[in-house]
């Protein structure tokens, strides 16, 4: 089954404690991205990756890092989380340039206290 | 500056009637538009798209209309079903883009 898998689904952490949200896709897609969803703001892109070792900033990259060492994985790293990063996070993938964001993960609800 | 706007946060429609969800955009460089549906505790699901060379695209009960001069698109769902109750997001981007701008979403409730 084609899917994008995020882990964990729910996470409560404390300010400043480094964390990683994993994202994996099984469709050999070149393109992956991370979004956050906040009330009244919709989905905003954090980072995207066009292929292995190729990443770029989206609209709200501050406070986040990503890496793309393998095609299937695209982890989101919060080196020093702050309460304003409390949000619902989605990973997405698609085959390549153009076309819709075809597949989204189920989301990770992060709370930073 | 919100480049993609969904001005109606919510909409209620009777089962069997038409649901019309609206979306406005400001960037004239956008030429590819999409609609997504999102249920609680799930990721968004791609519904339908349209490129700027068309003004209408249909897929079953879902039709998207694009009015380029007004920078407006709409999603029509006919007939509406209770299972259509969800949050709907529109998104826009340039052709061949790696990046889409999403609207804030409209919560549709279809009443049985």
mmCIF file with all atom_site columns, C-alpha atoms in Angstrom:
data_model
loop_
_atom_site.group_PDB
_atom_site.id
_atom_site.type_symbol
_atom_site.label_atom_id
_atom_site.label_alt_id
_atom_site.label_comp_id
_atom_site.label_asym_id
_atom_site.label_entity_id
_atom_site.label_seq_id
_atom_site.pdbx_PDB_ins_code
_atom_site.Cartn_x
_atom_site.Cartn_y
_atom_site.Cartn_z
_atom_site.occupancy
_atom_site.B_iso_or_equiv
_atom_site.pdbx_formal_charge
_atom_site.auth_seq_id
_atom_site.auth_comp_id
_atom_site.auth_asym_id
_atom_site.auth_atom_id
_atom_site.pdbx_PDB_model_num
ATOM 1   C CA . UNK A 1 1   ? 0.000   0.000  0.000   1.00 0.00 ? 1   UNK A CA 1
ATOM 2   C CA . UNK A 1 2   ? 1.344   3.430  -0.973  1.00 0.00 ? 2   UNK A CA 1
ATOM 3   C CA . UNK A 1 3   ? 1.817   5.507  2.126   1.00 0.00 ? 3   UNK A CA 1
ATOM 4   C CA . UNK A 1 4   ? 3.682   8.198  3.994   1.00 0.00 ? 4   UNK A CA 1
ATOM 5   C CA . UNK A 1 5   ? 4.424   7.233  7.594   1.00 0.00 ? 5   UNK A CA 1
ATOM 6   C CA . UNK A 1 6   ? 5.171   9.728  10.323  1.00 0.00 ? 6   UNK A CA 1
ATOM 7   C CA . UNK A 1 7   ? 6.325   9.010  13.840  1.00 0.00 ? 7   UNK A CA 1
ATOM 8   C CA . UNK A 1 8   ? 5.428   9.785  16.503  1.00 0.00 ? 8   UNK A CA 1
ATOM 9   C CA . UNK A 1 9   ? 1.755   10.677 16.088  1.00 0.00 ? 9   UNK A CA 1
ATOM 10  C CA . UNK A 1 10  ? 1.679   12.587 19.363  1.00 0.00 ? 10  UNK A CA 1
ATOM 11  C CA . UNK A 1 11  ? 4.514   14.151 21.330  1.00 0.00 ? 11  UNK A CA 1
ATOM 12  C CA . UNK A 1 12  ? 4.689   16.369 24.383  1.00 0.00 ? 12  UNK A CA 1
ATOM 13  C CA . UNK A 1 13  ? 8.115   17.762 25.136  1.00 0.00 ? 13  UNK A CA 1
ATOM 14  C CA . UNK A 1 14  ? 9.805   20.524 27.090  1.00 0.00 ? 14  UNK A CA 1
ATOM 15  C CA . UNK A 1 15  ? 11.376  23.689 25.764  1.00 0.00 ? 15  UNK A CA 1
ATOM 16  C CA . UNK A 1 16  ? 14.910  23.170 24.522  1.00 0.00 ? 16  UNK A CA 1
ATOM 17  C CA . UNK A 1 17  ? 14.903  19.376 24.348  1.00 0.00 ? 17  UNK A CA 1
ATOM 18  C CA . UNK A 1 18  ? 15.970  18.296 20.870  1.00 0.00 ? 18  UNK A CA 1
ATOM 19  C CA . UNK A 1 19  ? 13.540  16.094 18.989  1.00 0.00 ? 19  UNK A CA 1
ATOM 20  C CA . UNK A 1 20  ? 13.154  14.432 15.612  1.00 0.00 ? 20  UNK A CA 1
ATOM 21  C CA . UNK A 1 21  ? 9.949   13.602 13.779  1.00 0.00 ? 21  UNK A CA 1
ATOM 22  C CA . UNK A 1 22  ? 10.496  10.876 11.233  1.00 0.00 ? 22  UNK A CA 1
ATOM 23  C CA . UNK A 1 23  ? 8.860   10.606 7.822   1.00 0.00 ? 23  UNK A CA 1
ATOM 24  C CA . UNK A 1 24  ? 9.144   7.694  5.434   1.00 0.00 ? 24  UNK A CA 1
ATOM 25  C CA . UNK A 1 25  ? 7.511   6.998  2.050   1.00 0.00 ? 25  UNK A CA 1
ATOM 26  C CA . UNK A 1 26  ? 7.385   3.728  0.132   1.00 0.00 ? 26  UNK A CA 1
ATOM 27  C CA . UNK A 1 27  ? 6.647   5.063  -3.362  1.00 0.00 ? 27  UNK A CA 1
ATOM 28  C CA . UNK A 1 28  ? 10.171  6.006  -4.503  1.00 0.00 ? 28  UNK A CA 1
ATOM 29  C CA . UNK A 1 29  ? 9.032   9.633  -4.709  1.00 0.00 ? 29  UNK A CA 1
ATOM 30  C CA . UNK A 1 30  ? 11.715  12.215 -5.398  1.00 0.00 ? 30  UNK A CA 1
ATOM 31  C CA . UNK A 1 31  ? 9.986   15.102 -3.719  1.00 0.00 ? 31  UNK A CA 1
ATOM 32  C CA . UNK A 1 32  ? 9.114   15.373 -0.025  1.00 0.00 ? 32  UNK A CA 1
ATOM 33  C CA . UNK A 1 33  ? 8.084   18.265 2.167   1.00 0.00 ? 33  UNK A CA 1
ATOM 34  C CA . UNK A 1 34  ? 7.050   19.248 5.666   1.00 0.00 ? 34  UNK A CA 1
ATOM 35  C CA . UNK A 1 35  ? 4.094   21.432 6.600   1.00 0.00 ? 35  UNK A CA 1
ATOM 36  C CA . UNK A 1 36  ? 2.672   22.742 9.815   1.00 0.00 ? 36  UNK A CA 1
ATOM 37  C CA . UNK A 1 37  ? -1.018  23.412 10.363  1.00 0.00 ? 37  UNK A CA 1
ATOM 38  C CA . UNK A 1 38  ? -2.138  26.078 12.792  1.00 0.00 ? 38  UNK A CA 1
ATOM 39  C CA . UNK A 1 39  ? -5.648  27.410 13.477  1.00 0.00 ? 39  UNK A CA 1
ATOM 40  C CA . UNK A 1 40  ? -6.520  30.270 11.160  1.00 0.00 ? 40  UNK A CA 1
ATOM 41  C CA . UNK A 1 41  ? -3.295  29.859 9.185   1.00 0.00 ? 41  UNK A CA 1
ATOM 42  C CA . UNK A 1 42  ? -3.890  26.730 7.138   1.00 0.00 ? 42  UNK A CA 1
ATOM 43  C CA . UNK A 1 43  ? -0.964  24.613 6.002   1.00 0.00 ? 43  UNK A CA 1
ATOM 44  C CA . UNK A 1 44  ? 2.403   26.332 5.733   1.00 0.00 ? 44  UNK A CA 1
ATOM 45  C CA . UNK A 1 45  ? 5.454   24.738 4.178   1.00 0.00 ? 45  UNK A CA 1
ATOM 46  C CA . UNK A 1 46  ? 8.518   24.413 6.416   1.00 0.00 ? 46  UNK A CA 1
ATOM 47  C CA . UNK A 1 47  ? 11.089  22.692 4.177   1.00 0.00 ? 47  UNK A CA 1
ATOM 48  C CA . UNK A 1 48  ? 11.093  20.661 1.012   1.00 0.00 ? 48  UNK A CA 1
ATOM 49  C CA . UNK A 1 49  ? 13.478  18.287 -0.714  1.00 0.00 ? 49  UNK A CA 1
ATOM 50  C CA . UNK A 1 50  ? 13.738  17.697 -4.453  1.00 0.00 ? 50  UNK A CA 1
ATOM 51  C CA . UNK A 1 51  ? 15.895  14.602 -4.095  1.00 0.00 ? 51  UNK A CA 1
ATOM 52  C CA . UNK A 1 52  ? 18.582  13.014 -1.956  1.00 0.00 ? 52  UNK A CA 1
ATOM 53  C CA . UNK A 1 53  ? 20.876  15.645 -0.428  1.00 0.00 ? 53  UNK A CA 1
ATOM 54  C CA . UNK A 1 54  ? 18.839  18.488 -2.022  1.00 0.00 ? 54  UNK A CA 1
ATOM 55  C CA . UNK A 1 55  ? 16.709  20.528 0.378   1.00 0.00 ? 55  UNK A CA 1
ATOM 56  C CA . UNK A 1 56  ? 15.390  24.083 0.500   1.00 0.00 ? 56  UNK A CA 1
ATOM 57  C CA . UNK A 1 57  ? 13.454  26.365 2.804   1.00 0.00 ? 57  UNK A CA 1
ATOM 58  C CA . UNK A 1 58  ? 9.729   26.788 2.609   1.00 0.00 ? 58  UNK A CA 1
ATOM 59  C CA . UNK A 1 59  ? 7.752   29.658 4.105   1.00 0.00 ? 59  UNK A CA 1
ATOM 60  C CA . UNK A 1 60  ? 8.412   29.044 7.816   1.00 0.00 ? 60  UNK A CA 1
ATOM 61  C CA . UNK A 1 61  ? 11.817  27.319 8.205   1.00 0.00 ? 61  UNK A CA 1
ATOM 62  C CA . UNK A 1 62  ? 13.022  29.119 11.344  1.00 0.00 ? 62  UNK A CA 1
ATOM 63  C CA . UNK A 1 63  ? 13.753  26.726 14.205  1.00 0.00 ? 63  UNK A CA 1
ATOM 64  C CA . UNK A 1 64  ? 13.714  23.613 12.018  1.00 0.00 ? 64  UNK A CA 1
ATOM 65  C CA . UNK A 1 65  ? 16.278  21.462 10.240  1.00 0.00 ? 65  UNK A CA 1
ATOM 66  C CA . UNK A 1 66  ? 15.857  18.639 7.767   1.00 0.00 ? 66  UNK A CA 1
ATOM 67  C CA . UNK A 1 67  ? 18.042  16.054 6.097   1.00 0.00 ? 67  UNK A CA 1
ATOM 68  C CA . UNK A 1 68  ? 17.579  13.772 3.088   1.00 0.00 ? 68  UNK A CA 1
ATOM 69  C CA . UNK A 1 69  ? 20.225  11.088 3.165   1.00 0.00 ? 69  UNK A CA 1
ATOM 70  C CA . UNK A 1 70  ? 17.999  8.432  1.617   1.00 0.00 ? 70  UNK A CA 1
ATOM 71  C CA . UNK A 1 71  ? 15.202  8.839  -0.882  1.00 0.00 ? 71  UNK A CA 1
ATOM 72  C CA . UNK A 1 72  ? 12.545  7.307  1.354   1.00 0.00 ? 72  UNK A CA 1
ATOM 73  C CA . UNK A 1 73  ? 13.257  9.282  4.559   1.00 0.00 ? 73  UNK A CA 1
ATOM 74  C CA . UNK A 1 74  ? 12.914  12.967 5.361   1.00 0.00 ? 74  UNK A CA 1
ATOM 75  C CA . UNK A 1 75  ? 13.190  13.651 9.104   1.00 0.00 ? 75  UNK A CA 1
ATOM 76  C CA . UNK A 1 76  ? 12.252  16.991 10.670  1.00 0.00 ? 76  UNK A CA 1
ATOM 77  C CA . UNK A 1 77  ? 14.580  18.101 13.456  1.00 0.00 ? 77  UNK A CA 1
ATOM 78  C CA . UNK A 1 78  ? 13.823  20.656 16.143  1.00 0.00 ? 78  UNK A CA 1
ATOM 79  C CA . UNK A 1 79  ? 17.170  21.411 17.760  1.00 0.00 ? 79  UNK A CA 1
ATOM 80  C CA . UNK A 1 80  ? 15.738  23.568 20.561  1.00 0.00 ? 80  UNK A CA 1
ATOM 81  C CA . UNK A 1 81  ? 11.939  23.446 20.512  1.00 0.00 ? 81  UNK A CA 1
ATOM 82  C CA . UNK A 1 82  ? 9.969   26.424 21.755  1.00 0.00 ? 82  UNK A CA 1
ATOM 83  C CA . UNK A 1 83  ? 6.262   26.759 22.650  1.00 0.00 ? 83  UNK A CA 1
ATOM 84  C CA . UNK A 1 84  ? 5.547   28.569 19.354  1.00 0.00 ? 84  UNK A CA 1
ATOM 85  C CA . UNK A 1 85  ? 6.410   25.325 17.576  1.00 0.00 ? 85  UNK A CA 1
ATOM 86  C CA . UNK A 1 86  ? 3.402   23.654 19.160  1.00 0.00 ? 86  UNK A CA 1
ATOM 87  C CA . UNK A 1 87  ? 1.498   22.610 16.073  1.00 0.00 ? 87  UNK A CA 1
ATOM 88  C CA . UNK A 1 88  ? 0.219   19.794 13.872  1.00 0.00 ? 88  UNK A CA 1
ATOM 89  C CA . UNK A 1 89  ? 2.897   18.656 11.439  1.00 0.00 ? 89  UNK A CA 1
ATOM 90  C CA . UNK A 1 90  ? 2.441   16.856 8.127   1.00 0.00 ? 90  UNK A CA 1
ATOM 91  C CA . UNK A 1 91  ? 4.924   15.224 5.828   1.00 0.00 ? 91  UNK A CA 1
ATOM 92  C CA . UNK A 1 92  ? 4.043   14.934 2.128   1.00 0.00 ? 92  UNK A CA 1
ATOM 93  C CA . UNK A 1 93  ? 5.519   13.309 -0.943  1.00 0.00 ? 93  UNK A CA 1
ATOM 94  C CA . UNK A 1 94  ? 5.049   13.310 -4.723  1.00 0.00 ? 94  UNK A CA 1
ATOM 95  C CA . UNK A 1 95  ? 6.876   11.938 -7.720  1.00 0.00 ? 95  UNK A CA 1
ATOM 96  C CA . UNK A 1 96  ? 8.633   15.133 -8.790  1.00 0.00 ? 96  UNK A CA 1
ATOM 97  C CA . UNK A 1 97  ? 8.361   18.697 -9.951  1.00 0.00 ? 97  UNK A CA 1
ATOM 98  C CA . UNK A 1 98  ? 4.848   19.835 -10.682 1.00 0.00 ? 98  UNK A CA 1
ATOM 99  C CA . UNK A 1 99  ? 1.736   17.846 -9.918  1.00 0.00 ? 99  UNK A CA 1
ATOM 100 C CA . UNK A 1 100 ? -0.123  17.740 -6.623  1.00 0.00 ? 100 UNK A CA 1
ATOM 101 C CA . UNK A 1 101 ? 1.236   16.938 -3.201  1.00 0.00 ? 101 UNK A CA 1
ATOM 102 C CA . UNK A 1 102 ? -0.048  13.452 -3.729  1.00 0.00 ? 102 UNK A CA 1
ATOM 103 C CA . UNK A 1 103 ? 0.336   11.787 -0.361  1.00 0.00 ? 103 UNK A CA 1
ATOM 104 C CA . UNK A 1 104 ? 0.308   13.175 3.144   1.00 0.00 ? 104 UNK A CA 1
ATOM 105 C CA . UNK A 1 105 ? 1.197   11.407 6.340   1.00 0.00 ? 105 UNK A CA 1
ATOM 106 C CA . UNK A 1 106 ? -1.309  11.163 9.169   1.00 0.00 ? 106 UNK A CA 1
ATOM 107 C CA . UNK A 1 107 ? 0.244   14.007 11.089  1.00 0.00 ? 107 UNK A CA 1
ATOM 108 C CA . UNK A 1 108 ? 2.245   14.550 14.274  1.00 0.00 ? 108 UNK A CA 1
ATOM 109 C CA . UNK A 1 109 ? 0.682   16.633 17.005  1.00 0.00 ? 109 UNK A CA 1
ATOM 110 C CA . UNK A 1 110 ? 3.532   18.304 18.893  1.00 0.00 ? 110 UNK A CA 1
ATOM 111 C CA . UNK A 1 111 ? 3.140   20.189 22.151  1.00 0.00 ? 111 UNK A CA 1
ATOM 112 C CA . UNK A 1 112 ? 6.100   22.103 23.570  1.00 0.00 ? 112 UNK A CA 1
ATOM 113 C CA . UNK A 1 113 ? 5.696   23.186 27.197  1.00 0.00 ? 113 UNK A CA 1
ATOM 114 C CA . UNK B 2 1   ? 0.130   38.522 3.288   1.00 0.00 ? 1   UNK B CA 1
ATOM 115 C CA . UNK B 2 2   ? -2.276  35.672 2.596   1.00 0.00 ? 2   UNK B CA 1
ATOM 116 C CA . UNK B 2 3   ? -1.881  34.827 -1.088  1.00 0.00 ? 3   UNK B CA 1
ATOM 117 C CA . UNK B 2 4   ? -4.596  32.175 -1.007  1.00 0.00 ? 4   UNK B CA 1
ATOM 118 C CA . UNK B 2 5   ? -7.777  32.969 0.908   1.00 0.00 ? 5   UNK B CA 1
ATOM 119 C CA . UNK B 2 6   ? -10.763 30.937 1.911   1.00 0.00 ? 6   UNK B CA 1
ATOM 120 C CA . UNK B 2 7   ? -13.057 33.518 3.426   1.00 0.00 ? 7   UNK B CA 1
ATOM 121 C CA . UNK B 2 8   ? -15.715 31.130 4.720   1.00 0.00 ? 8   UNK B CA 1
ATOM 122 C CA . UNK B 2 9   ? -14.458 29.210 7.753   1.00 0.00 ? 9   UNK B CA 1
ATOM 123 C CA . UNK B 2 10  ? -17.505 26.959 7.715   1.00 0.00 ? 10  UNK B CA 1
ATOM 124 C CA . UNK B 2 11  ? -20.438 25.881 5.568   1.00 0.00 ? 11  UNK B CA 1
ATOM 125 C CA . UNK B 2 12  ? -23.484 23.720 6.272   1.00 0.00 ? 12  UNK B CA 1
ATOM 126 C CA . UNK B 2 13  ? -25.449 22.029 3.494   1.00 0.00 ? 13  UNK B CA 1
ATOM 127 C CA . UNK B 2 14  ? -28.326 19.564 3.410   1.00 0.00 ? 14  UNK B CA 1
ATOM 128 C CA . UNK B 2 15  ? -27.617 16.091 2.092   1.00 0.00 ? 15  UNK B CA 1
ATOM 129 C CA . UNK B 2 16  ? -28.328 15.853 -1.618  1.00 0.00 ? 16  UNK B CA 1
ATOM 130 C CA . UNK B 2 17  ? -27.855 19.568 -2.267  1.00 0.00 ? 17  UNK B CA 1
ATOM 131 C CA . UNK B 2 18  ? -24.901 21.304 -3.842  1.00 0.00 ? 18  UNK B CA 1
ATOM 132 C CA . UNK B 2 19  ? -21.917 22.411 -1.755  1.00 0.00 ? 19  UNK B CA 1
ATOM 133 C CA . UNK B 2 20  ? -19.901 25.329 -3.114  1.00 0.00 ? 20  UNK B CA 1
ATOM 134 C CA . UNK B 2 21  ? -16.561 26.112 -1.542  1.00 0.00 ? 21  UNK B CA 1
ATOM 135 C CA . UNK B 2 22  ? -14.737 29.240 -2.615  1.00 0.00 ? 22  UNK B CA 1
ATOM 136 C CA . UNK B 2 23  ? -11.110 30.285 -2.822  1.00 0.00 ? 23  UNK B CA 1
ATOM 137 C CA . UNK B 2 24  ? -9.452  33.527 -3.914  1.00 0.00 ? 24  UNK B CA 1
ATOM 138 C CA . UNK B 2 25  ? -5.826  34.139 -4.770  1.00 0.00 ? 25  UNK B CA 1
ATOM 139 C CA . UNK B 2 26  ? -3.755  37.247 -5.309  1.00 0.00 ? 26  UNK B CA 1
ATOM 140 C CA . UNK B 2 27  ? -0.635  36.079 -7.147  1.00 0.00 ? 27  UNK B CA 1
ATOM 141 C CA . UNK B 2 28  ? -1.145  36.197 -10.928 1.00 0.00 ? 28  UNK B CA 1
ATOM 142 C CA . UNK B 2 29  ? 1.844   33.842 -11.362 1.00 0.00 ? 29  UNK B CA 1
ATOM 143 C CA . UNK B 2 30  ? -0.176  30.954 -9.924  1.00 0.00 ? 30  UNK B CA 1
ATOM 144 C CA . UNK B 2 31  ? -1.277  28.649 -12.708 1.00 0.00 ? 31  UNK B CA 1
ATOM 145 C CA . UNK B 2 32  ? -2.004  25.352 -10.976 1.00 0.00 ? 32  UNK B CA 1
ATOM 146 C CA . UNK B 2 33  ? -4.679  24.932 -8.343  1.00 0.00 ? 33  UNK B CA 1
ATOM 147 C CA . UNK B 2 34  ? -5.692  22.074 -6.095  1.00 0.00 ? 34  UNK B CA 1
ATOM 148 C CA . UNK B 2 35  ? -8.310  21.047 -3.574  1.00 0.00 ? 35  UNK B CA 1
ATOM 149 C CA . UNK B 2 36  ? -7.717  18.769 -0.611  1.00 0.00 ? 36  UNK B CA 1
ATOM 150 C CA . UNK B 2 37  ? -10.075 17.191 1.889   1.00 0.00 ? 37  UNK B CA 1
ATOM 151 C CA . UNK B 2 38  ? -9.069  16.570 5.475   1.00 0.00 ? 38  UNK B CA 1
ATOM 152 C CA . UNK B 2 39  ? -10.814 14.438 8.084   1.00 0.00 ? 39  UNK B CA 1
ATOM 153 C CA . UNK B 2 40  ? -9.935  14.779 11.790  1.00 0.00 ? 40  UNK B CA 1
ATOM 154 C CA . UNK B 2 41  ? -6.830  12.846 12.838  1.00 0.00 ? 41  UNK B CA 1
ATOM 155 C CA . UNK B 2 42  ? -5.853  12.207 9.211   1.00 0.00 ? 42  UNK B CA 1
ATOM 156 C CA . UNK B 2 43  ? -3.602  13.893 6.696   1.00 0.00 ? 43  UNK B CA 1
ATOM 157 C CA . UNK B 2 44  ? -5.046  15.887 3.794   1.00 0.00 ? 44  UNK B CA 1
ATOM 158 C CA . UNK B 2 45  ? -6.187  13.872 0.790   1.00 0.00 ? 45  UNK B CA 1
ATOM 159 C CA . UNK B 2 46  ? -5.798  15.224 -2.733  1.00 0.00 ? 46  UNK B CA 1
ATOM 160 C CA . UNK B 2 47  ? -9.198  15.674 -4.420  1.00 0.00 ? 47  UNK B CA 1
ATOM 161 C CA . UNK B 2 48  ? -8.917  17.473 -7.716  1.00 0.00 ? 48  UNK B CA 1
ATOM 162 C CA . UNK B 2 49  ? -6.735  19.971 -9.545  1.00 0.00 ? 49  UNK B CA 1
ATOM 163 C CA . UNK B 2 50  ? -6.968  22.416 -12.427 1.00 0.00 ? 50  UNK B CA 1
ATOM 164 C CA . UNK B 2 51  ? -4.394  24.223 -14.513 1.00 0.00 ? 51  UNK B CA 1
ATOM 165 C CA . UNK B 2 52  ? -4.875  27.732 -15.788 1.00 0.00 ? 52  UNK B CA 1
ATOM 166 C CA . UNK B 2 53  ? -5.360  26.584 -19.371 1.00 0.00 ? 53  UNK B CA 1
ATOM 167 C CA . UNK B 2 54  ? -8.761  25.232 -18.314 1.00 0.00 ? 54  UNK B CA 1
ATOM 168 C CA . UNK B 2 55  ? -11.725 26.829 -16.626 1.00 0.00 ? 55  UNK B CA 1
ATOM 169 C CA . UNK B 2 56  ? -13.382 23.623 -15.431 1.00 0.00 ? 56  UNK B CA 1
ATOM 170 C CA . UNK B 2 57  ? -12.361 20.150 -14.359 1.00 0.00 ? 57  UNK B CA 1
ATOM 171 C CA . UNK B 2 58  ? -14.691 17.364 -13.260 1.00 0.00 ? 58  UNK B CA 1
ATOM 172 C CA . UNK B 2 59  ? -14.156 14.163 -11.347 1.00 0.00 ? 59  UNK B CA 1
ATOM 173 C CA . UNK B 2 60  ? -17.334 12.377 -10.399 1.00 0.00 ? 60  UNK B CA 1
ATOM 174 C CA . UNK B 2 61  ? -19.298 14.484 -7.918  1.00 0.00 ? 61  UNK B CA 1
ATOM 175 C CA . UNK B 2 62  ? -16.506 17.061 -7.698  1.00 0.00 ? 62  UNK B CA 1
ATOM 176 C CA . UNK B 2 63  ? -16.045 19.947 -10.132 1.00 0.00 ? 63  UNK B CA 1
ATOM 177 C CA . UNK B 2 64  ? -13.552 22.753 -9.855  1.00 0.00 ? 64  UNK B CA 1
ATOM 178 C CA . UNK B 2 65  ? -14.138 26.039 -11.671 1.00 0.00 ? 65  UNK B CA 1
ATOM 179 C CA . UNK B 2 66  ? -11.431 28.599 -12.311 1.00 0.00 ? 66  UNK B CA 1
ATOM 180 C CA . UNK B 2 67  ? -12.050 32.264 -13.097 1.00 0.00 ? 67  UNK B CA 1
ATOM 181 C CA . UNK B 2 68  ? -8.628  33.671 -13.899 1.00 0.00 ? 68  UNK B CA 1
ATOM 182 C CA . UNK B 2 69  ? -9.758  37.249 -14.402 1.00 0.00 ? 69  UNK B CA 1
ATOM 183 C CA . UNK B 2 70  ? -11.322 37.278 -10.932 1.00 0.00 ? 70  UNK B CA 1
ATOM 184 C CA . UNK B 2 71  ? -8.509  35.176 -9.429  1.00 0.00 ? 71  UNK B CA 1
ATOM 185 C CA . UNK B 2 72  ? -11.163 32.895 -8.004  1.00 0.00 ? 72  UNK B CA 1
ATOM 186 C CA . UNK B 2 73  ? -11.763 29.184 -7.923  1.00 0.00 ? 73  UNK B CA 1
ATOM 187 C CA . UNK B 2 74  ? -14.573 27.144 -6.502  1.00 0.00 ? 74  UNK B CA 1
ATOM 188 C CA . UNK B 2 75  ? -15.239 23.507 -5.710  1.00 0.00 ? 75  UNK B CA 1
ATOM 189 C CA . UNK B 2 76  ? -18.722 22.161 -6.343  1.00 0.00 ? 76  UNK B CA 1
ATOM 190 C CA . UNK B 2 77  ? -19.858 18.915 -4.755  1.00 0.00 ? 77  UNK B CA 1
ATOM 191 C CA . UNK B 2 78  ? -23.060 17.498 -6.205  1.00 0.00 ? 78  UNK B CA 1
ATOM 192 C CA . UNK B 2 79  ? -24.872 15.790 -4.593  1.00 0.00 ? 79  UNK B CA 1
ATOM 193 C CA . UNK B 2 80  ? -23.429 16.375 -1.146  1.00 0.00 ? 80  UNK B CA 1
ATOM 194 C CA . UNK B 2 81  ? -23.206 13.374 1.171   1.00 0.00 ? 81  UNK B CA 1
ATOM 195 C CA . UNK B 2 82  ? -22.669 13.153 4.931   1.00 0.00 ? 82  UNK B CA 1
ATOM 196 C CA . UNK B 2 83  ? -19.281 11.520 4.258   1.00 0.00 ? 83  UNK B CA 1
ATOM 197 C CA . UNK B 2 84  ? -18.205 14.753 2.570   1.00 0.00 ? 84  UNK B CA 1
ATOM 198 C CA . UNK B 2 85  ? -18.178 16.479 5.959   1.00 0.00 ? 85  UNK B CA 1
ATOM 199 C CA . UNK B 2 86  ? -14.541 17.532 6.371   1.00 0.00 ? 86  UNK B CA 1
ATOM 200 C CA . UNK B 2 87  ? -12.226 20.514 6.132   1.00 0.00 ? 87  UNK B CA 1
ATOM 201 C CA . UNK B 2 88  ? -11.431 21.516 2.554   1.00 0.00 ? 88  UNK B CA 1
ATOM 202 C CA . UNK B 2 89  ? -8.225  23.310 1.632   1.00 0.00 ? 89  UNK B CA 1
ATOM 203 C CA . UNK B 2 90  ? -7.457  24.999 -1.651  1.00 0.00 ? 90  UNK B CA 1
ATOM 204 C CA . UNK B 2 91  ? -3.845  25.425 -2.731  1.00 0.00 ? 91  UNK B CA 1
ATOM 205 C CA . UNK B 2 92  ? -2.070  27.241 -5.546  1.00 0.00 ? 92  UNK B CA 1
ATOM 206 C CA . UNK B 2 93  ? 1.334   27.252 -7.183  1.00 0.00 ? 93  UNK B CA 1
ATOM 207 C CA . UNK B 2 94  ? 3.281   28.054 -10.340 1.00 0.00 ? 94  UNK B CA 1
ATOM 208 C CA . UNK B 2 95  ? 3.671   25.455 -13.080 1.00 0.00 ? 95  UNK B CA 1
ATOM 209 C CA . UNK B 2 96  ? 6.406   22.966 -12.354 1.00 0.00 ? 96  UNK B CA 1
ATOM 210 C CA . UNK B 2 97  ? 6.503   24.246 -8.807  1.00 0.00 ? 97  UNK B CA 1
ATOM 211 C CA . UNK B 2 98  ? 7.968   22.574 -5.801  1.00 0.00 ? 98  UNK B CA 1
ATOM 212 C CA . UNK B 2 99  ? 5.927   24.831 -3.542  1.00 0.00 ? 99  UNK B CA 1
ATOM 213 C CA . UNK B 2 100 ? 2.226   25.292 -2.949  1.00 0.00 ? 100 UNK B CA 1
ATOM 214 C CA . UNK B 2 101 ? 0.470   27.952 -0.897  1.00 0.00 ? 101 UNK B CA 1
ATOM 215 C CA . UNK B 2 102 ? -2.526  26.675 1.027   1.00 0.00 ? 102 UNK B CA 1
ATOM 216 C CA . UNK B 2 103 ? -5.631  28.490 2.144   1.00 0.00 ? 103 UNK B CA 1
ATOM 217 C CA . UNK B 2 104 ? -6.882  28.402 5.719   1.00 0.00 ? 104 UNK B CA 1
ATOM 218 C CA . UNK B 2 105 ? -9.575  25.831 5.032   1.00 0.00 ? 105 UNK B CA 1
ATOM 219 C CA . UNK B 2 106 ? -13.389 25.660 5.067   1.00 0.00 ? 106 UNK B CA 1
ATOM 220 C CA . UNK B 2 107 ? -15.174 23.211 7.340   1.00 0.00 ? 107 UNK B CA 1
ATOM 221 C CA . UNK B 2 108 ? -18.067 21.606 5.456   1.00 0.00 ? 108 UNK B CA 1
ATOM 222 C CA . UNK B 2 109 ? -20.859 19.941 7.349   1.00 0.00 ? 109 UNK B CA 1
ATOM 223 C CA . UNK B 2 110 ? -23.390 17.954 5.332   1.00 0.00 ? 110 UNK B CA 1
ATOM 224 C CA . UNK B 2 111 ? -26.575 17.456 7.303   1.00 0.00 ? 111 UNK B CA 1
ATOM 225 C CA . UNK B 2 112 ? -28.514 14.218 6.900   1.00 0.00 ? 112 UNK B CA 1
#
